[in-house]
CSV table of C-alpha atoms and ligand atoms in Angstrom, one decimal:
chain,number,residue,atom,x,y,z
A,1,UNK,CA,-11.2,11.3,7.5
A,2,UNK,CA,-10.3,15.0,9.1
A,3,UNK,CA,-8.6,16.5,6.1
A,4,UNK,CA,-7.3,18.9,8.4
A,5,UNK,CA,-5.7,16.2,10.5
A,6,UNK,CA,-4.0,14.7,7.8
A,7,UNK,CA,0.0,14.2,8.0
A,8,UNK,CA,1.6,15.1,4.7
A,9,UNK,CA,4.8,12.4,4.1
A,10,UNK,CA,7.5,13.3,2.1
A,11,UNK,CA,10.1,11.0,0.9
A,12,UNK,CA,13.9,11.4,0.4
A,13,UNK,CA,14.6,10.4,-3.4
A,14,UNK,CA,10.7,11.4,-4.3
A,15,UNK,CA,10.5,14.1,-7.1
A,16,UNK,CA,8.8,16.3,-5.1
A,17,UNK,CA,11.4,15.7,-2.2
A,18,UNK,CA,12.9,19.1,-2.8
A,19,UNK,CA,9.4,20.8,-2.7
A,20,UNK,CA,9.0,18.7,0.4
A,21,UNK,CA,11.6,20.5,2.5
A,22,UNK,CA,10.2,23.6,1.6
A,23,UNK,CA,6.9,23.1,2.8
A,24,UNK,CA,8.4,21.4,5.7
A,25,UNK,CA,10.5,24.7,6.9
A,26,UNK,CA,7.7,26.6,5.9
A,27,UNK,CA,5.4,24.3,9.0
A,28,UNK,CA,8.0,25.0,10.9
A,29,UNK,CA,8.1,28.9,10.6
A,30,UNK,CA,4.6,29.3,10.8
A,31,UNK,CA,4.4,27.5,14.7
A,32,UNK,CA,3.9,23.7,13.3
A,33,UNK,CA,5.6,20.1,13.8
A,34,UNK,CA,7.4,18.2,11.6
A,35,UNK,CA,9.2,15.1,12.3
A,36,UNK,CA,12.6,14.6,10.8
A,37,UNK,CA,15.3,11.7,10.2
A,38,UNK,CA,18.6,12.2,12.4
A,39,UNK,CA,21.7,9.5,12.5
A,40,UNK,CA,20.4,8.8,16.0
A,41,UNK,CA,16.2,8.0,15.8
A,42,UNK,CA,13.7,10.3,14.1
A,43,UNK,CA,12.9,13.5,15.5
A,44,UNK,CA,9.8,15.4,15.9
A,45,UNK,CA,10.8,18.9,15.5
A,46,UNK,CA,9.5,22.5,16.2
A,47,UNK,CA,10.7,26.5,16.4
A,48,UNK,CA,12.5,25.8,19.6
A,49,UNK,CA,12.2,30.2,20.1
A,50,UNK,CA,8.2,29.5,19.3
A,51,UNK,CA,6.5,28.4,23.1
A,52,UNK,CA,3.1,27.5,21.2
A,53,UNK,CA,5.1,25.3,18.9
A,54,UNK,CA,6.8,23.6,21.1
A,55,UNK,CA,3.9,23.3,23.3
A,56,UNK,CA,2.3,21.4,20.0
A,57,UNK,CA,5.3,18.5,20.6
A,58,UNK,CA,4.6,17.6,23.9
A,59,UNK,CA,1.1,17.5,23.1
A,60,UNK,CA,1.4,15.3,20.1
A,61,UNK,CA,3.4,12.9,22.4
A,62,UNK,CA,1.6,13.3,26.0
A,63,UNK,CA,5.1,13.7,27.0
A,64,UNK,CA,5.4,15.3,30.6
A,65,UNK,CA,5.6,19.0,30.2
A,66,UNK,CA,8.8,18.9,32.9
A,67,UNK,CA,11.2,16.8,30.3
A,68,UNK,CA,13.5,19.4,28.6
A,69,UNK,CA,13.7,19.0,24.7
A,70,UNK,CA,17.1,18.6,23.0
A,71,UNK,CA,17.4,21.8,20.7
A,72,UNK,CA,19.1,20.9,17.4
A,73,UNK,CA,21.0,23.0,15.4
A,74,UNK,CA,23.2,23.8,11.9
A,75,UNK,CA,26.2,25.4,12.8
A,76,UNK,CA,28.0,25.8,15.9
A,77,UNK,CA,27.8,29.8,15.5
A,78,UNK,CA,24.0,29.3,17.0
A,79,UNK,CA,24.7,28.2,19.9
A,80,UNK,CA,26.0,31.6,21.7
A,81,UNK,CA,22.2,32.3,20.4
A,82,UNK,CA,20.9,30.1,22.9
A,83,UNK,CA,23.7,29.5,25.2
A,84,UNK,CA,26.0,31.2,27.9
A,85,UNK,CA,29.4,30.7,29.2
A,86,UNK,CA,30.1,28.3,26.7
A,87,UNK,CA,33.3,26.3,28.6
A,88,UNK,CA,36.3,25.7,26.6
A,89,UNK,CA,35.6,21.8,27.0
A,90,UNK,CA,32.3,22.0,25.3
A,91,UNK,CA,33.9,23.6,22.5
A,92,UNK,CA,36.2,21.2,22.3
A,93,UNK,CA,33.4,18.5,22.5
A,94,UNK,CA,31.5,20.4,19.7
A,95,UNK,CA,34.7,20.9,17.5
A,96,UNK,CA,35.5,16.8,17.9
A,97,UNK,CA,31.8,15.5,18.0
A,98,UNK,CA,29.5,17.5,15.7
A,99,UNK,CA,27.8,17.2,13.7
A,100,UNK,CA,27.1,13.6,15.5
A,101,UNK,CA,25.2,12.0,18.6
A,102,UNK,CA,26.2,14.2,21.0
A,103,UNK,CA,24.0,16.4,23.2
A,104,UNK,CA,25.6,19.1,25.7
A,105,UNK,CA,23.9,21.0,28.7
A,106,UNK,CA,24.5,24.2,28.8
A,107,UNK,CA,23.3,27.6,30.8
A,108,UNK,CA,20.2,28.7,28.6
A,109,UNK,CA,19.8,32.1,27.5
A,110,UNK,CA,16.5,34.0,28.3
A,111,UNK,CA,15.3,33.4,25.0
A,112,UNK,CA,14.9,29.9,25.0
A,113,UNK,CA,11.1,29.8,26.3
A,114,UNK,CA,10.7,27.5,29.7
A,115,UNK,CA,8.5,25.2,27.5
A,116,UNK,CA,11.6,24.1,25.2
A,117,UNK,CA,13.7,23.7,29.1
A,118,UNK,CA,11.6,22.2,30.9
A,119,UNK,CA,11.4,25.1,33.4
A,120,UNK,CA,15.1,24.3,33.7
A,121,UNK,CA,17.6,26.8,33.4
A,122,UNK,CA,19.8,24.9,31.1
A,123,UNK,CA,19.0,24.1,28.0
A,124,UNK,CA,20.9,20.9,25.7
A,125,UNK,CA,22.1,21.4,22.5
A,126,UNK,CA,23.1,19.1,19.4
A,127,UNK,CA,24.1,19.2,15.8
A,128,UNK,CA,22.5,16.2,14.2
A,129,UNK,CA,24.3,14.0,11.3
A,130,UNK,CA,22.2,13.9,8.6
A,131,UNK,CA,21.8,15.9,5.4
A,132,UNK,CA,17.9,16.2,5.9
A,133,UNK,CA,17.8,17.3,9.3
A,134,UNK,CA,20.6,20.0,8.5
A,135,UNK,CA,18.6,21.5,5.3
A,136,UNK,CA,15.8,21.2,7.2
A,137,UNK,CA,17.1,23.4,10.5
A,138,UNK,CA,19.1,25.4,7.8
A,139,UNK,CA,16.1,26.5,5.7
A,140,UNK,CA,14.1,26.3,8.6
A,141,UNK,CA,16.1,29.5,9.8
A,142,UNK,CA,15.2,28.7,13.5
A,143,UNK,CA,17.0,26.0,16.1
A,144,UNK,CA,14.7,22.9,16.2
A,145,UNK,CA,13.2,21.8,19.2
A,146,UNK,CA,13.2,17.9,18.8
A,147,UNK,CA,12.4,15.2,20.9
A,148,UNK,CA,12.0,11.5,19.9
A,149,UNK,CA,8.9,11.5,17.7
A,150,UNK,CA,7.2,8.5,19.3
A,151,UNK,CA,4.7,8.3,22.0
A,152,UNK,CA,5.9,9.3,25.2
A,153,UNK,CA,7.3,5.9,26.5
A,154,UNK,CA,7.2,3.8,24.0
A,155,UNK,CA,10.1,2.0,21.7
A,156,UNK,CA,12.0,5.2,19.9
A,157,UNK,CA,11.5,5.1,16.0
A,158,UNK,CA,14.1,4.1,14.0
A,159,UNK,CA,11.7,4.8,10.4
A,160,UNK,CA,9.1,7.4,9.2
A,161,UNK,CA,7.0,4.0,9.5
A,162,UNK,CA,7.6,4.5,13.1
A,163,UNK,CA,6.4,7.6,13.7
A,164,UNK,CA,3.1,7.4,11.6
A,165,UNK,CA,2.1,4.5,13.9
A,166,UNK,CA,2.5,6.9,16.8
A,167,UNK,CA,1.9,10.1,15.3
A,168,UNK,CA,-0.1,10.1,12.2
A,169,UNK,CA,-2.7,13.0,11.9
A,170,UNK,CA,-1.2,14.1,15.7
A,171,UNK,CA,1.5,16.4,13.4
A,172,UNK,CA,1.7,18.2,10.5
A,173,UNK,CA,4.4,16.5,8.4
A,174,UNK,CA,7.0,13.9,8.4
A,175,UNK,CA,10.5,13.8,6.0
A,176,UNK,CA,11.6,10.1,5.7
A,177,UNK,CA,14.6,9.8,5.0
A,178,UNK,CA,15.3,6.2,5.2
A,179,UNK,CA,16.0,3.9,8.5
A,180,UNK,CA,18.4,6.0,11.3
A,181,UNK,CA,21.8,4.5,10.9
A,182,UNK,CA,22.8,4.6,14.6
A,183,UNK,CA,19.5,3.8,16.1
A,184,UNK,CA,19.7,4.5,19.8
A,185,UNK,CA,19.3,8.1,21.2
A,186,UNK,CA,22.3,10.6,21.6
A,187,UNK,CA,24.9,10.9,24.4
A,188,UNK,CA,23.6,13.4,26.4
A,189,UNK,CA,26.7,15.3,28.4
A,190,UNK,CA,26.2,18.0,31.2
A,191,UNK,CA,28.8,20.9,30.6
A,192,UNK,CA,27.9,23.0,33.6
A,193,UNK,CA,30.0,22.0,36.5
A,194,UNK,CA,33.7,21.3,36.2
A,195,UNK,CA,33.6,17.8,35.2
A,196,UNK,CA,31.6,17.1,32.0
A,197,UNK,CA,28.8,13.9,33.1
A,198,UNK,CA,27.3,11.7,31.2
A,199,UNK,CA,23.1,12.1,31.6
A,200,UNK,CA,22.4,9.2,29.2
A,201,UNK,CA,24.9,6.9,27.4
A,202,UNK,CA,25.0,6.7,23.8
A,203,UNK,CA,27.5,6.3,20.5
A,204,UNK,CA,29.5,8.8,21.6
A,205,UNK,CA,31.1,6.5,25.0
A,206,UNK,CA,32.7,7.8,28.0
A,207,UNK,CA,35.9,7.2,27.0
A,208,UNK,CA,35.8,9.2,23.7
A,209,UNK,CA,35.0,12.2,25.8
A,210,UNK,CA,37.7,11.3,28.2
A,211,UNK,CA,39.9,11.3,24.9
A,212,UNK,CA,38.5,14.3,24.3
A,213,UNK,CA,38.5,16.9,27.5
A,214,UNK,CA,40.3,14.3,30.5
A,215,UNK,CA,37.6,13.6,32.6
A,216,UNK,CA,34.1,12.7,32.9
A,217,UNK,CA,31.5,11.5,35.5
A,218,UNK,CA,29.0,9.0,35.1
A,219,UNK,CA,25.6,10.2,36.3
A,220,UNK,CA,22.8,8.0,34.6
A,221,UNK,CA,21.7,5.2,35.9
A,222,UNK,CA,20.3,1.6,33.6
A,223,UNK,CA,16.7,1.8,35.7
A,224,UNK,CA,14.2,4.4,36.0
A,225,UNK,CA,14.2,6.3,39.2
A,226,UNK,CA,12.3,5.6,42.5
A,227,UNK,CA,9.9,8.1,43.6
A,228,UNK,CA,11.7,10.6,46.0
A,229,UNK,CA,15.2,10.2,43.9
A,230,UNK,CA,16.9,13.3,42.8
A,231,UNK,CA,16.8,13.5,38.9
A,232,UNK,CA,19.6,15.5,37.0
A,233,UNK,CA,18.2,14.9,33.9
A,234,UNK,CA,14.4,14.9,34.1
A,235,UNK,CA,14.3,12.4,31.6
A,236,UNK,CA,15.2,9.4,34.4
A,237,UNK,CA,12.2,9.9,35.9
A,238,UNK,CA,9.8,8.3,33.2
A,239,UNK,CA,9.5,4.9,32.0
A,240,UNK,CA,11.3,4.5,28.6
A,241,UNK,CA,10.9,2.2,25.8
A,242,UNK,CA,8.6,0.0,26.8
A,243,UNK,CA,6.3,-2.1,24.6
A,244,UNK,CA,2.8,-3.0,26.1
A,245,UNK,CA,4.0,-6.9,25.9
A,246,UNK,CA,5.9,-7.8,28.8
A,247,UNK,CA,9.9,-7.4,28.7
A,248,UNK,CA,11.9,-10.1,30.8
A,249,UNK,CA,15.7,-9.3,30.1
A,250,UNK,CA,18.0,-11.7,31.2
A,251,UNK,CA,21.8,-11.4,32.1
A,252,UNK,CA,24.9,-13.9,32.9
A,253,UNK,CA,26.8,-16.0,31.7
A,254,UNK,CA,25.6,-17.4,28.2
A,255,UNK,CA,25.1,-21.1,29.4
A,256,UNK,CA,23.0,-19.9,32.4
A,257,UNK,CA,21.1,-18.0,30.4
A,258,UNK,CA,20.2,-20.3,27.7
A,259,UNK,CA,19.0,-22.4,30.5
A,260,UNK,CA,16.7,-19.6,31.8
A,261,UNK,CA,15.6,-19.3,29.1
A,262,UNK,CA,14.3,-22.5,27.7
A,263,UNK,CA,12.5,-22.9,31.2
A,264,UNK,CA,10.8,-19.6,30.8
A,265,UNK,CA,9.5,-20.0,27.6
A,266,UNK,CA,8.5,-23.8,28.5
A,267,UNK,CA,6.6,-22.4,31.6
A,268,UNK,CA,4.9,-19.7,29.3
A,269,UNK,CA,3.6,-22.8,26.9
A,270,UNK,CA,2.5,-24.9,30.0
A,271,UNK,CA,0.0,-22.6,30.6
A,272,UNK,CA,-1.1,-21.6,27.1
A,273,UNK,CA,1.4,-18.7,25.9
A,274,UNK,CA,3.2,-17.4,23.3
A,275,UNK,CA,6.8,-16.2,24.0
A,276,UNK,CA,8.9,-14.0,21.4
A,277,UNK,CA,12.7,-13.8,21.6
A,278,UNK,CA,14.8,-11.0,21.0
A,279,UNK,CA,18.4,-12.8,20.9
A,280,UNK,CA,21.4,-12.7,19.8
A,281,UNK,CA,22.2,-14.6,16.3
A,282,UNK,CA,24.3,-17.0,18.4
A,283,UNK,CA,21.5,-17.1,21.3
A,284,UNK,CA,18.8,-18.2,18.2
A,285,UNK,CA,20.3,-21.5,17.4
A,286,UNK,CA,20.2,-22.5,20.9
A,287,UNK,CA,16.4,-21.8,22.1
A,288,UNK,CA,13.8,-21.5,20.2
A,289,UNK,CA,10.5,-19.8,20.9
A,290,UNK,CA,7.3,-18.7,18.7
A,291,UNK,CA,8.6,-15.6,17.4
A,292,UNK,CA,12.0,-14.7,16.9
A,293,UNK,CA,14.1,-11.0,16.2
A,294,UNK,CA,17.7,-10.9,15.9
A,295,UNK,CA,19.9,-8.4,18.1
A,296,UNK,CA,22.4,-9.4,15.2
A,297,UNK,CA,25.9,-10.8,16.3
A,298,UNK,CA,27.0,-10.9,20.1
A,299,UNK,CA,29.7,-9.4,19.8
A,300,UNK,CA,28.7,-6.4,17.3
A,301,UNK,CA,26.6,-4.0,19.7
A,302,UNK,CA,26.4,-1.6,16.6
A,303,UNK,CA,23.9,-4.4,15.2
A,304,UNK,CA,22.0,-4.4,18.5
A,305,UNK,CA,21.4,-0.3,19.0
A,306,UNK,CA,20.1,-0.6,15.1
A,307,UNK,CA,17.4,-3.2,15.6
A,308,UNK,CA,16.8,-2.7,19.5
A,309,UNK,CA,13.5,0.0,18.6
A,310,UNK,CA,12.7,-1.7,15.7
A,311,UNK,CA,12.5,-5.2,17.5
A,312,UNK,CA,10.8,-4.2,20.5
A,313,UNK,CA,8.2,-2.4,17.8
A,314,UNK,CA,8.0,-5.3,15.6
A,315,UNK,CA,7.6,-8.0,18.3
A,316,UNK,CA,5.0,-6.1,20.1
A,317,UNK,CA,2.9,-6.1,17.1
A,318,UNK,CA,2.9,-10.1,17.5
A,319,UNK,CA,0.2,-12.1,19.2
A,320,UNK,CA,2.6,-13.2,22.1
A,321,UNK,CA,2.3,-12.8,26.0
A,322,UNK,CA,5.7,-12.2,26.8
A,323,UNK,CA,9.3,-10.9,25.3
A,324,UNK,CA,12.2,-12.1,26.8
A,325,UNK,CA,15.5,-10.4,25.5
A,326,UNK,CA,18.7,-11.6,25.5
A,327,UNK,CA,21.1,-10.0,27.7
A,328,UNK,CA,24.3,-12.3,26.2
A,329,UNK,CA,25.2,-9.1,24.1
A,330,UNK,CA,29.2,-7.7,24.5
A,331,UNK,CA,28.3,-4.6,27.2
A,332,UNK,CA,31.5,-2.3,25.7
A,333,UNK,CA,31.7,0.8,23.7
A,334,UNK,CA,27.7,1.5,22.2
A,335,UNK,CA,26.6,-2.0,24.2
A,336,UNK,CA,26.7,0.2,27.3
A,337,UNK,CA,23.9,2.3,25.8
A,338,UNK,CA,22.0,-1.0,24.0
A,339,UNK,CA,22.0,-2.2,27.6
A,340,UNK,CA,21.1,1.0,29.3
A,341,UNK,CA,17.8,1.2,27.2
A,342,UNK,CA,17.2,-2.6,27.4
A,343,UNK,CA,16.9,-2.3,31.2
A,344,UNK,CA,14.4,0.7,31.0
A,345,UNK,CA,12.5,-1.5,28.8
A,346,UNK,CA,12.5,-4.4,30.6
A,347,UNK,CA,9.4,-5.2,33.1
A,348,UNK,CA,11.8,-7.8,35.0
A,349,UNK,CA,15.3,-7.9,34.8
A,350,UNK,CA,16.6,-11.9,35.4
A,351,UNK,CA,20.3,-12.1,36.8
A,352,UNK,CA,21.4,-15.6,36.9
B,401,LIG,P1,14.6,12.7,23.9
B,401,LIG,O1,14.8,13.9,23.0
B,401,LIG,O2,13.2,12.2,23.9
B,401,LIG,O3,15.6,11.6,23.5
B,401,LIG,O4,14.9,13.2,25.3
B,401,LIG,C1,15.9,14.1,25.6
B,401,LIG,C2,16.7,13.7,26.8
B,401,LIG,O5,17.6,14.8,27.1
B,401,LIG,C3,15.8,13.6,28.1
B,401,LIG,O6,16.2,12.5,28.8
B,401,LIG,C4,16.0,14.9,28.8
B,401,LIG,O7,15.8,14.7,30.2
B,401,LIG,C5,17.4,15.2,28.5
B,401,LIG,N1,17.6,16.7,28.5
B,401,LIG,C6,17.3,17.6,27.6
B,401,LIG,N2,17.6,18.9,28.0
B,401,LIG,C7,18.1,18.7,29.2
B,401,LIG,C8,18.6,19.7,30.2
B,401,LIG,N3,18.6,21.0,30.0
B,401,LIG,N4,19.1,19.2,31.3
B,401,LIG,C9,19.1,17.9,31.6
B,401,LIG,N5,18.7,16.9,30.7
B,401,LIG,C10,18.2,17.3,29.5
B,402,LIG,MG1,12.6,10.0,23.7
């Protein structure tokens, strides 16, 4: 093996941890990558202010050079740094929300390079919720450029086990820090017209802002956009998620979709197959299939934004011809975003 290619790993609760985060700043100073636990998924960070770093990120992930990357940072005092006419709501969103699974758009300043926007002239800022991350943006001295560190459209990762599948000798280190607690990517919220709107759902809902600042505006939407649509966040464009196995998700009532089920997978067996289930705990003592990986309980969507990456990851690995996910799961408060994801995923999407 490439010594030079190797990633180094450093793990939280090591002896050397502390060393660890050192070295790991110190990549990041000198213009490498390093990918980084958050509350949300793993990140794979750079000097957001650095072009040649950041360049290094979408490189590692083949991710299209026109998707902004989120810039994380420590303390909100950083973002006038990067930022102009910061609105009274977003520093109402900040005070509320950070650190946490937030992201706000806001005007960029000139020294955020276009490689870190996107070419935009916004640029979206968060400050994430986890001890490592902080110490490492903190000692780091620089706002992080980070991105999901995965492959560009595949599954996010939810463990440092995640991103060495993807990423291994592509970057120069990785800080595990243990499985992300939230497990689905952040809220993302445009701040620069009048009415704050809501890119891409996540833990942080609609109506918590709404608490928040008054209003909001939805403007994702749960499928990938058709050629010729108008993308606000360039993000839609791209497919997300997706495993290489083929994803059916199916919605309705839960009878109806038991039944749909059962017939898929038998028609997948008729002809030779292997099916693997992503379901509900409820859903799994109904049908049964040749693999099976639990959303957890219907009605705790916190369960299903945990293991959503990690299943999809975990059943792909599988010798099966086809996933078929169960979309049975309560659709309120983080469900919206469980199910937002699950329809990107999804090659087919069954209503019945
Ligand atoms: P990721 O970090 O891989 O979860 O992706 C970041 C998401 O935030 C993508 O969907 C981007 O399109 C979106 N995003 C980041 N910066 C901006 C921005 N300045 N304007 C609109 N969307 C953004
Ligand atoms: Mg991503």
């Amino acid at each position: 093996m490439n010594m030079k290619n190797r990633t180094l790993v450093f793990k939280s609760g090591d002896e050397d941890f502390e060393a660890g985060l050192l070295k790991a700043a110190d990549i990041i100073r000198t213009g490498g990558t390093v990918a980084f636990p958050t509350e949300t998924v793993y990140g794979l960070g750079a000097d957001a202010l650095n072009a040649d770093a950041v360049h290094k990120i979408f490189k590692a992930k083949g991710r299209p050079a026109d998707n902004p990357l989120i810039v994380h940072i420590a303390n909100i005092d950083q973002c006038s740094k990067l930022a102009e006419e910061i609105p009274a709501d977003a520093i109402k969103l900040m005070e509320t929300f950070w650190p946490g699974p937030l992201t706000l758009i806001l005007k960029a300043k000139d020294v955020v390079p276009d490689v870190t926007t996107g070419g935009l002239n916004t640029v979206g800022l968060r400050m994430p919720d986890n001890p490592v991350a902080l110490e490492l943006i903190r000692r780091s001295d620089t706002p992080l450029a980070a991105p999901s560190a995965n492959t560009s459209g595949s599954p996010s990762p939810t463990t440092a086990e995640h991103v060495i599948h993807d990423l291994d000798g592509k970057i120069d280190a990785i800080l595990d820090g243990g499985p992300a607690d939230i497990g689905l990517e952040s809220t993302v919220v445009d701040m620069t017209d009048k009415v704050p709107t809501i890119l891409r759902p996540g833990h942080v809902s609609a109506e918590d802002i709404r608490k928040c600042v008054g209003d909001v505006r939805i403007g994702y939407r749960d499928r990938t956009l058709e050629e010729g649509e108008v993308a606000r966040s360039p993000g839609m464009k791209y497919t997300h998620y997706s495993p290489k196995t083929k994803v059916i998700l199916i919605e309705g009532n839960i009878k109806d979709v038991h039944k749909a089920m059962t017939e898929i997978v038998s028609d997948c067996h008729r002809e030779g197959g292997r099916v693997g289930l992503f379901v509900t705990e409820e859903t799994a003592k109904v049908v049964n299939a040749d693999e099976i990986c639990s959303l957890g309980k219907r009605n705790i969507p916190s369960q299903a934004a945990r293991s959503i990456f990690m299943g999809l990851r975990h059943l792909d690995d599988k010798e099966i011809d086809l996933i078929i996910v169960d979309g049975t799961l309560k659709k309120e408060g983080i469900g919206t975003a469980v199910f937002n994801r699950l329809r990107k995923a999804a090659d087919r999407i069954i209503n019945v």
